[in-house]
XYZ file of C-alpha atoms in Angstrom:
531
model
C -18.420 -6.006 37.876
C -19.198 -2.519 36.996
C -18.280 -1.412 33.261
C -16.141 1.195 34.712
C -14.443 -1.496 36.471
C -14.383 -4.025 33.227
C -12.872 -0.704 31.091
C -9.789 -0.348 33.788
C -8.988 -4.113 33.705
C -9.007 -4.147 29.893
C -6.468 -0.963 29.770
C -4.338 -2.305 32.677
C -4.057 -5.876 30.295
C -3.606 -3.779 26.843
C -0.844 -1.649 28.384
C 2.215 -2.728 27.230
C 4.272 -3.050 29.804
C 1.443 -4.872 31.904
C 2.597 -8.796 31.337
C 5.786 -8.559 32.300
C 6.471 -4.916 33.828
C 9.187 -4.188 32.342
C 10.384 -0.683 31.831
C 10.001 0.425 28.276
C 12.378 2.089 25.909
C 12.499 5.840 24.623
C 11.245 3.817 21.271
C 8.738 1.703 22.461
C 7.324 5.192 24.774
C 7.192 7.350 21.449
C 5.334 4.321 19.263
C 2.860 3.845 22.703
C 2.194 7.648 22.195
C 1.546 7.299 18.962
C -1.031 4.949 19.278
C -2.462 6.691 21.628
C -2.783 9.689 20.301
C -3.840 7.916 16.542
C -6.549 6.122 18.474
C -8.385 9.039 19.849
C -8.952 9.819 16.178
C -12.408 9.686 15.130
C -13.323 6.448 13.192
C -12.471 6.676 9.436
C -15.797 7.871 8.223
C -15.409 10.871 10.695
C -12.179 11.414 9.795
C -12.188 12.049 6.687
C -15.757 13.843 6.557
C -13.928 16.475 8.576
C -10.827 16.318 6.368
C -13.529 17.170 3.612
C -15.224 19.695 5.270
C -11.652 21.192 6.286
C -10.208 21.505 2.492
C -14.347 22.959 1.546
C -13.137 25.869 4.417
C -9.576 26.330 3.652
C -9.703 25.945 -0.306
C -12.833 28.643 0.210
C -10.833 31.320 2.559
C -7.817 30.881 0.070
C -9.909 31.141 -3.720
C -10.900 34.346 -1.845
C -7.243 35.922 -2.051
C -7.164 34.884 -5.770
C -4.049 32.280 -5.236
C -2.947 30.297 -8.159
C -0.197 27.335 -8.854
C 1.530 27.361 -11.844
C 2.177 23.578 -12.786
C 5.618 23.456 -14.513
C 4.919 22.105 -17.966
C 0.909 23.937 -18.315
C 0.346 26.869 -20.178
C -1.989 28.290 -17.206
C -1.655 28.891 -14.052
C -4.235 26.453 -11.791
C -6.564 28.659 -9.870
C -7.510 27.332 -5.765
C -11.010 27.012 -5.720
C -13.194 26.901 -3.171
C -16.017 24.079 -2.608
C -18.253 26.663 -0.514
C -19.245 28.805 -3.599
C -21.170 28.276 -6.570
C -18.983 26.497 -8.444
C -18.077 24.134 -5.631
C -21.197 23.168 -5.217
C -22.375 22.969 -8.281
C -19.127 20.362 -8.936
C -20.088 18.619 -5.558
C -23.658 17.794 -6.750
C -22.699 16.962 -10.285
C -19.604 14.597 -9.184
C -20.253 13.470 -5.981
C -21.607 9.720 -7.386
C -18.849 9.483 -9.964
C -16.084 10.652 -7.377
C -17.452 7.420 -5.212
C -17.889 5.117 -8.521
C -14.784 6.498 -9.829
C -12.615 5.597 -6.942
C -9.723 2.871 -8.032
C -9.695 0.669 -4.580
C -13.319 0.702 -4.562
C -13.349 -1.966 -7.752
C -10.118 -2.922 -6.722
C -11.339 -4.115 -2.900
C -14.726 -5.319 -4.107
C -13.880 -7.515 -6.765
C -10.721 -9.170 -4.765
C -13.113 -9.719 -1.868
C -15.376 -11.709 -3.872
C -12.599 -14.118 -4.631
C -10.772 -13.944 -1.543
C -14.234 -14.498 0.484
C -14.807 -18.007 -1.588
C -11.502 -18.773 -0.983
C -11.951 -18.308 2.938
C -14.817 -20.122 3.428
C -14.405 -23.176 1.332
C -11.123 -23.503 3.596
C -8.807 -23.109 0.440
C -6.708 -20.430 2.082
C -6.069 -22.415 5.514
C -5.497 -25.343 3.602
C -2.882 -23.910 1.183
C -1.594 -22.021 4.075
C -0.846 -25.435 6.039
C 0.318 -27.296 2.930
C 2.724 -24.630 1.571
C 4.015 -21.547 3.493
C 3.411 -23.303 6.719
C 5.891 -25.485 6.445
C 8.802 -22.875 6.663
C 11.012 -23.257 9.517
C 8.857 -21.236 12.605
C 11.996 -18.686 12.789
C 12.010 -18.151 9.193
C 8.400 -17.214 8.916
C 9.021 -13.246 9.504
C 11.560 -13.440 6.046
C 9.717 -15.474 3.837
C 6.420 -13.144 4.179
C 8.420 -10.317 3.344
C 9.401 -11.697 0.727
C 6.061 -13.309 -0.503
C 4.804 -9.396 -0.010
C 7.761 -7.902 -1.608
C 7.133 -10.690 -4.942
C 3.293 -10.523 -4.792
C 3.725 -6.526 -6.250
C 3.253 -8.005 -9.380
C -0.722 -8.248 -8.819
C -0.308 -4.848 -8.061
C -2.834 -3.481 -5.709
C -4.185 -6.912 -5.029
C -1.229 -7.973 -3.442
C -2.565 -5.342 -0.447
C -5.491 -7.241 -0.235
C -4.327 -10.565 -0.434
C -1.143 -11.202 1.013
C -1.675 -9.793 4.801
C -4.692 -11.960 5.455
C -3.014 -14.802 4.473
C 0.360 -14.045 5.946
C -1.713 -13.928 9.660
C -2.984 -17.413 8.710
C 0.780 -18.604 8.401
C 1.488 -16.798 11.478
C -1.181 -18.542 13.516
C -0.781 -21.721 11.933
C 2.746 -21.833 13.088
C 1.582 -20.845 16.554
C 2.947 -17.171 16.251
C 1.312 -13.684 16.692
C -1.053 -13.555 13.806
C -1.147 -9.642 13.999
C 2.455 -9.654 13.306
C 2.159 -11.443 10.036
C -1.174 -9.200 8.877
C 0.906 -5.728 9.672
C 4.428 -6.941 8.553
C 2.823 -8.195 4.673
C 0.742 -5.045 4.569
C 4.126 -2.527 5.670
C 6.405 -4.511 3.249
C 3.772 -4.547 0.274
C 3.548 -0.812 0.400
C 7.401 -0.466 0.638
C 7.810 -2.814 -2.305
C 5.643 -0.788 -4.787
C 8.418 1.720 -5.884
C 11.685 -1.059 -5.168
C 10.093 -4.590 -6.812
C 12.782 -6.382 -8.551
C 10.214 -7.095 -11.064
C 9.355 -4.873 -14.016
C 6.118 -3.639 -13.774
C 3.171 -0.741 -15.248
C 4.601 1.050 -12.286
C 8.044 1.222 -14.025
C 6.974 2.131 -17.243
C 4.473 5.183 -15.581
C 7.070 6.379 -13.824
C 9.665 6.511 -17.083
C 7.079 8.215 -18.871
C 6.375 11.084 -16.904
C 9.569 11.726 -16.271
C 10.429 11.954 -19.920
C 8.235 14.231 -20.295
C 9.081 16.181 -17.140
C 12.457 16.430 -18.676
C 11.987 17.344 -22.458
C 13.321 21.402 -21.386
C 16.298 19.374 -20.893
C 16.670 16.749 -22.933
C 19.459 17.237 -24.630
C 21.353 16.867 -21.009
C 19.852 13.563 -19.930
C 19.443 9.968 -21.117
C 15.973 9.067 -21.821
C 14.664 7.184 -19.355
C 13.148 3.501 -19.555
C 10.895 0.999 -17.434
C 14.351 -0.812 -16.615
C 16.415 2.613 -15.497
C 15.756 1.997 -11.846
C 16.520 -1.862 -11.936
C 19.818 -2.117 -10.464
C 19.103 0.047 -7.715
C 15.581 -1.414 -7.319
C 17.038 -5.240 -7.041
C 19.412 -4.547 -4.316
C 16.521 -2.133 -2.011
C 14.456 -5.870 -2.410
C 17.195 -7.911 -1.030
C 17.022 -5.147 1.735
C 13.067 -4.696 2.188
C 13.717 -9.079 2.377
C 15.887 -9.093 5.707
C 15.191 -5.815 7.104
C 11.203 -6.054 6.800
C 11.995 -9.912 8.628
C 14.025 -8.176 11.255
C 11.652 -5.516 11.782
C 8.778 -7.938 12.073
C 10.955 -10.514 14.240
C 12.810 -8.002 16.479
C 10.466 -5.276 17.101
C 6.388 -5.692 15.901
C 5.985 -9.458 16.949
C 7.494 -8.737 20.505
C 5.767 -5.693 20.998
C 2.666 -7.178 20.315
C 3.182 -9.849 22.201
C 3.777 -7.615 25.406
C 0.247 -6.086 24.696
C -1.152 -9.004 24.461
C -2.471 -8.180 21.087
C -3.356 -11.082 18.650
C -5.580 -13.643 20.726
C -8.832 -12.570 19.324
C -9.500 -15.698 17.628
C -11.735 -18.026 19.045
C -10.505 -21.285 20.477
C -12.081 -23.001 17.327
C -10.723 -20.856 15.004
C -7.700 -21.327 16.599
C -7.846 -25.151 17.148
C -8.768 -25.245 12.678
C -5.933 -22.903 12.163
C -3.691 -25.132 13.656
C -5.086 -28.871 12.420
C -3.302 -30.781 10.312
C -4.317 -31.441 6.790
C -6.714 -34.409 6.187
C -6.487 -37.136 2.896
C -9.764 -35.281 1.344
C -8.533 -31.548 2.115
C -5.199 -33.183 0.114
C -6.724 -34.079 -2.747
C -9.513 -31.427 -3.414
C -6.000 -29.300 -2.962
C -5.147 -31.495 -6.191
C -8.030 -30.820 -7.554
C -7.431 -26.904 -7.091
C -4.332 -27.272 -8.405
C -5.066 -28.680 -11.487
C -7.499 -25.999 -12.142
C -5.015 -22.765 -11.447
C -2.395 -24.584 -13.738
C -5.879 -25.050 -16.465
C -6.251 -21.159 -16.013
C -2.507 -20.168 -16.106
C -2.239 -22.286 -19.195
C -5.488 -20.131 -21.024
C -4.269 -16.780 -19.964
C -1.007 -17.637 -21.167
C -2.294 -18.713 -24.572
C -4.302 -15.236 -24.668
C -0.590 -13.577 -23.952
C 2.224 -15.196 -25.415
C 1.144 -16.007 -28.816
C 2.063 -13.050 -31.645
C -1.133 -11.064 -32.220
C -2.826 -12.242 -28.693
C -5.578 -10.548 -27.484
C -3.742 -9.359 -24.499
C -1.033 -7.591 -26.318
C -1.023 -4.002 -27.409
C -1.147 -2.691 -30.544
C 2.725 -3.199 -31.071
C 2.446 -6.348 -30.210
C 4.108 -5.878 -26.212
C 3.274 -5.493 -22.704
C 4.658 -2.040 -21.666
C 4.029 0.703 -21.266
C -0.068 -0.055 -21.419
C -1.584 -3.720 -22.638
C -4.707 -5.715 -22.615
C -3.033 -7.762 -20.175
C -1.125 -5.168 -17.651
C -4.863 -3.558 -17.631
C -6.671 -6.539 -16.579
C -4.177 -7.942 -13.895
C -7.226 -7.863 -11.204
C -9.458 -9.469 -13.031
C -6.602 -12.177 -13.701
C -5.666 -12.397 -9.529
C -9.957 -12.946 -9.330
C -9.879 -15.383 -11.788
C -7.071 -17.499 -10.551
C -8.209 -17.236 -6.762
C -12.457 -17.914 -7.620
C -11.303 -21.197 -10.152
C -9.253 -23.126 -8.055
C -11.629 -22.157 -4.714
C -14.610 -23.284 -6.766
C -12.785 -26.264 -7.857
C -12.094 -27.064 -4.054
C -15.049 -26.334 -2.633
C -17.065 -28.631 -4.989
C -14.660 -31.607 -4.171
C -14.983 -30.855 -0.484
C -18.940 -30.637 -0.704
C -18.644 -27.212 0.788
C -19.931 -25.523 -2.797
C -23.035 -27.279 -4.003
C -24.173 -24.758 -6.513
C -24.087 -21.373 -8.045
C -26.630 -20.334 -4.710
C -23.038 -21.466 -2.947
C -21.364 -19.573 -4.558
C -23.838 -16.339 -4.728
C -23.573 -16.574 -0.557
C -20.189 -16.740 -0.064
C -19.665 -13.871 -2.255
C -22.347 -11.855 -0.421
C -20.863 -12.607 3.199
C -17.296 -11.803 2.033
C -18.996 -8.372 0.488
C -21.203 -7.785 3.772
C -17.517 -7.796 5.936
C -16.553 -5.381 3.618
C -19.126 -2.810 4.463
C -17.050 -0.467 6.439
C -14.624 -0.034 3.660
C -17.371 0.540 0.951
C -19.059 3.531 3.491
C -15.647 4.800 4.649
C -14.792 4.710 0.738
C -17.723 7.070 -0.265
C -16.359 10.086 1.915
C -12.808 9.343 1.025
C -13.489 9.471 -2.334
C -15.394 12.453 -1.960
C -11.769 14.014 -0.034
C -9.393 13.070 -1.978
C -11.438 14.327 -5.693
C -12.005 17.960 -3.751
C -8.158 18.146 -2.717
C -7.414 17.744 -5.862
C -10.517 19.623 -7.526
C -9.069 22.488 -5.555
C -6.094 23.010 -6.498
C -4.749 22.368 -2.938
C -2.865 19.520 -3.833
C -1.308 21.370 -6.753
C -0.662 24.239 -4.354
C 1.483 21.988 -1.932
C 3.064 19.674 -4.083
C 4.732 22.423 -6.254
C 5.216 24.878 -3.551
C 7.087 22.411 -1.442
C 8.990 21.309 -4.543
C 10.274 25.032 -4.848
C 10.995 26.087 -1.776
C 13.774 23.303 -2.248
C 14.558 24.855 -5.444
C 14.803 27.988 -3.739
C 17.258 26.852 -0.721
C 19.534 26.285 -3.755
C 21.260 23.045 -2.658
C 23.678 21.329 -4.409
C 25.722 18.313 -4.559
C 24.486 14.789 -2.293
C 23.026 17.316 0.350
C 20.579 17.762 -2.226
C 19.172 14.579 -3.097
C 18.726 13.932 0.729
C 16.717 16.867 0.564
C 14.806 16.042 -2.216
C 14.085 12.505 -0.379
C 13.268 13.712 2.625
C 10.529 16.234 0.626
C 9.121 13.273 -1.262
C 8.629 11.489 1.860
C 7.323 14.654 3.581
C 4.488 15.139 1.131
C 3.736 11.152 0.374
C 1.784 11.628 3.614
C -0.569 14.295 1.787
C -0.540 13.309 -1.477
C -0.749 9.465 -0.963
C -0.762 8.688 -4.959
C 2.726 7.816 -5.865
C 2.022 8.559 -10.081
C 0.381 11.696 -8.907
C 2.748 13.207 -6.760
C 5.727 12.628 -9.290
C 3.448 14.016 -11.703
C 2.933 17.332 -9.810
C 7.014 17.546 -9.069
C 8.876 15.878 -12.003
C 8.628 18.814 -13.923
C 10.455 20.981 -10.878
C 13.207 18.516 -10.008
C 14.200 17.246 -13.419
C 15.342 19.918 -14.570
C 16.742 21.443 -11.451
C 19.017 18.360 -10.714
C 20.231 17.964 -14.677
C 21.198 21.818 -14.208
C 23.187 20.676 -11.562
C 24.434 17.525 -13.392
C 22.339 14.465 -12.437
C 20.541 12.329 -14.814
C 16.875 12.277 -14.554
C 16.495 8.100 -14.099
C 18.608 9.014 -10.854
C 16.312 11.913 -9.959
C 13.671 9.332 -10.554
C 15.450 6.806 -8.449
C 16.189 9.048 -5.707
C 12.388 10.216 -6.020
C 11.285 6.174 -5.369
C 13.249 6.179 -1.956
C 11.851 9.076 -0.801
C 8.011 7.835 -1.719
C 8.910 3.913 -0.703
C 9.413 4.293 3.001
C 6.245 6.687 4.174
C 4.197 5.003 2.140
C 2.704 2.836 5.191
C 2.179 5.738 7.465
C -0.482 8.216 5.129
C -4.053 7.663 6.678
C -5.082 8.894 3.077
C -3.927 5.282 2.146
C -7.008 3.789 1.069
C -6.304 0.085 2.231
C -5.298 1.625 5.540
C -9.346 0.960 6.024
C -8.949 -2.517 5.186
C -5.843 -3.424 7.238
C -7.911 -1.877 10.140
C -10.990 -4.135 9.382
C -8.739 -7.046 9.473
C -6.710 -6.244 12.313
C -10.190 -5.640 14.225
C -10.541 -9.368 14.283
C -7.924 -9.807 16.244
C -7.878 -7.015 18.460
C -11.437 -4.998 18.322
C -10.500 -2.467 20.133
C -7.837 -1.103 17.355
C -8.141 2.268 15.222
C -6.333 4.503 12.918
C -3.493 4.958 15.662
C -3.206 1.040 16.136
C -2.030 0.400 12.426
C 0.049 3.500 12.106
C 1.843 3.783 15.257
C 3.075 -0.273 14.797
C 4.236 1.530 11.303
C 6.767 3.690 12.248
C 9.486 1.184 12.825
C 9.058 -0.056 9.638
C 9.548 3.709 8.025
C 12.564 4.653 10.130
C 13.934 1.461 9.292
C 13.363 1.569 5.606
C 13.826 5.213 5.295
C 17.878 5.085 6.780
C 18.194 1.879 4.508
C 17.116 3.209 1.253
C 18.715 6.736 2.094
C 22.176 4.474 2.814
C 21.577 2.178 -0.690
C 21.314 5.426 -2.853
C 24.122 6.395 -0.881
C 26.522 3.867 -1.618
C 24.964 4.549 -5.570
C 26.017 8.010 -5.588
C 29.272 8.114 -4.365
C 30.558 4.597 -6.130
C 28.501 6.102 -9.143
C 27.103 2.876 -10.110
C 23.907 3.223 -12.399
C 20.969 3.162 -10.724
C 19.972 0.435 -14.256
C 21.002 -0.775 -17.611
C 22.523 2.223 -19.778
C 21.342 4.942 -16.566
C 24.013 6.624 -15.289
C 24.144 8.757 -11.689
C 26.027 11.851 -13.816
C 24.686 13.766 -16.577
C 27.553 13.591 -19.699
């Protein structure tokens, strides 16, 4: 069979309507076209070497005309600079290692992939997978992953890492589409990092840049806290629960399954996914367990006790600790322990050497991610460098300003903003940062308090979080989802995205609703209206 021949057949199976030949919906058309149109995106190295070259041109043509941003809250106006002049390059040559060295997920991915890549190969994660989480009812699976994702935003960024991986193994286990489980974890854990029940650094960053977004007007507001948001933040969970379920129950997993996406396991892989647990994998899972509660029980006694290490200097946890600042190394600690632990019951670890090699295969897998990472890094420092992220983040924030809204048909605005620019400035912290100092005191002018500014703020970022390709775990998603389907790029993961973000998006928009006009307090002692 000619490859010309072989590349037909493999579009004619991928096409979605090609098992069963149905007619597809206006929905179903608009997500195919996205894909398609996503996919015939270079790869992410490409990408985002021409998104860097791009900003070099644009920030140079503009530092020409002499345009400047003034930041609300600076004493000077930011200039644009350009990265195809003497300065620029000068910065380029002199940064360009610690913009790549520098870059959060890079330590973030690397050190979690250590620990995860033990885990994997001792059979630690397939084990716990079978003995835990895969014993959920098979039509329950889709809700408790959402929720697992929505509850594991208290490792913060690990959870990205973690949970989707792992919520595929459930998915196969149980005999469903794995894919559905890796995209569904990865789409709720982005939602859930600005509506966690749980009280978080995220919280207490947030609070603290918009207090001091809002000292012109301080007199007007209520200062704002890490728990201001938590009312409003508790029920959107309860929501991202059953509506991320539905999403991945109703729409993803059948889609998929149309496509015929999720059968790239091999038949062994398949045939161990689905085994059932044997006496020795039981009690080296004893063994495991015994060691996480040892670990739990030691970083615990470096928390808890007055004067512990892991406290600040006031003797807490927020808004900065010991303890909030290590939660990485914590996740690695309490996934390498226990996977040590199992392995060495198991036989499978025999040594350090063991050890050494696991952690160098799970790091070789993640190769793609550490090149792709080196030009992203390089991206995302010149946008900023620039002043082009400046430029759009507070020009967009005025031009709302400037329409001179008022009332609820200006907090939709404001959302629908925040969710406009989340796709350009993909760093929650940083985009509030650049835009605080705009709306705060624009929305206690026209009487709102600035925790439901804030609040409304979260909505907006929440729901487009999953659909940025300046996301860096978007990289990572992609390098798992190419073991199940090889063939997948940039257009695969983001396209299967956008049910999640309408979904979300009219959810969160209808929850802040219901806020607003019953004026219930978005948390304890935060009010909708300014007094």
């Amino acid at each position: 069979m000619s490859r010309k021949t072989m590349e037909t057949k493999d579009r004619v199976q991928k096409s979605p309507t090609a098992p069963h030949g149905g007619k597809r919906g206006f929905g179903s058309a608009c997500i195919d076209g996205i894909e398609r149109v996503g996919n015939k995106l270079p790869e992410p190295f490409a990408l985002f070497l021409y998104l860097f070259l791009a900003i070099g041109v644009v920030s140079t043509v503009v530092s020409w005309f002499g345009v400047s941003t003034q930041v609300p809250g600076t004493a000077e106006a930011t200039p644009v600079r350009g990265l195809f002049s003497g300065e620029g390059i000068a910065w380029l040559f002199t940064n360009a290692v610690d913009n790549f060295i520098s870059f959060p997920p890079l330590g973030v991915v690397v050190t979690l992939l250590l620990a995860v890549g033990v885990a994997e190969r001792t059979g630690l994660l397939i084990t716990l997978v079978k003995s835990t989480l895969g014993r959920a009812p098979r039509w329950a699976l889709p809700y408790v992953i959402a929720l697992v994702a929505l509850c594991a935003h208290i490792m913060s960024d690990a959870s990205i890492l973690v949970i989707p991986p792992i919520a595929a193994l459930v998915f196969k286990a149980a005999g469903r589409n794995p894919v559905a489980g890796l995209l569904g974890a990865y789409a709720v854990g982005l939602a859930a990092f600005s509506c966690t029940p749980f009280i978080t650094s995220t919280d207490a960053l947030l609070a603290g840049i918009t207090n001091a977004a809002a000292a012109p007007v301080a007199h007007q507001v209520l200062t704002v806290t890490p728990v201001s948001n938590l009312a409003l933040n508790m029920v959107l969970s309860v929501v991202l629960t059953i509506a991320g379920g539905l999403v991945i129950d109703r729409i993803l997993e059948p889609r998929l399954n149309r496509m015929g996406v999720g059968t790239g396991k091999s038949a062994e892989q398949e045939q161990g996914a689905a085994a059932a647990v044997t006496a020795e994998e039981h009690a080296a899972l004893r063994w495991a367990g015994s060691a996480l509660l040892v670990v739990v029980v030691i970083i615990l006694a470096l928390a808890l006790p007055e004067g512990a290490p892991l406290r600040n200097e006031e003797g807490g946890f927020l808004p900065k600790s010991p303890l909030l600042s290590s939660v990485i190394f914590l996740v690695f600690t309490v996934l390498i322990v226990p996977s040590i632990v199992y392995g060495a019951k198991l036989k499978n670890i025999t040594g350090i050497q063991s050890v050494a090699e696991m952690m160098g295969q799970a790091v070789k897998d993640a190769i793609s991610f550490i090149v792709v990472a080196f030009v992203l890094a390089q991206f995302l420092a010149l946008f900023t460098w620039s002043g082009l992220a400046s430029w759009v983040a507070v020009n967009g924030a005025q031009g709302l300003e400037r329409a001179n809204f008022t009332g609820f048909g200006a907090v939709l605005a404001f959302v629908l903003v925040v969710s406009l620019l989340n796709l350009v400035v993909a760093s929650g912290s940083s985009l509030w940062t650049l835009i605080a100092a705009v709306f705060i005191p624009m929305f206690a002018l026209i009487g709102y308090e600035a925790g439901f500014t804030q609040a409304a703020f979260r909505v907006g970022d929440s729901a487009t979080q999953v659909l940025t390709p300046l996301n860096p775990y978007l990289v990572i998603i992609l390098s798992y989802l190419r073991k199940y389907e090889p063939d997948a790029g940039i257009g695969s993961v983001i396209g299967r995205m956008l049910p999640f973000t309408v979904v979300f998006w009219i959810l969160w928009v209808a929850v802040l609703t219901v806020f607003f006009f019953t004026g219930t307090g978005t948390g304890p002692g935060m009010d909708i209206f300014a007094h």
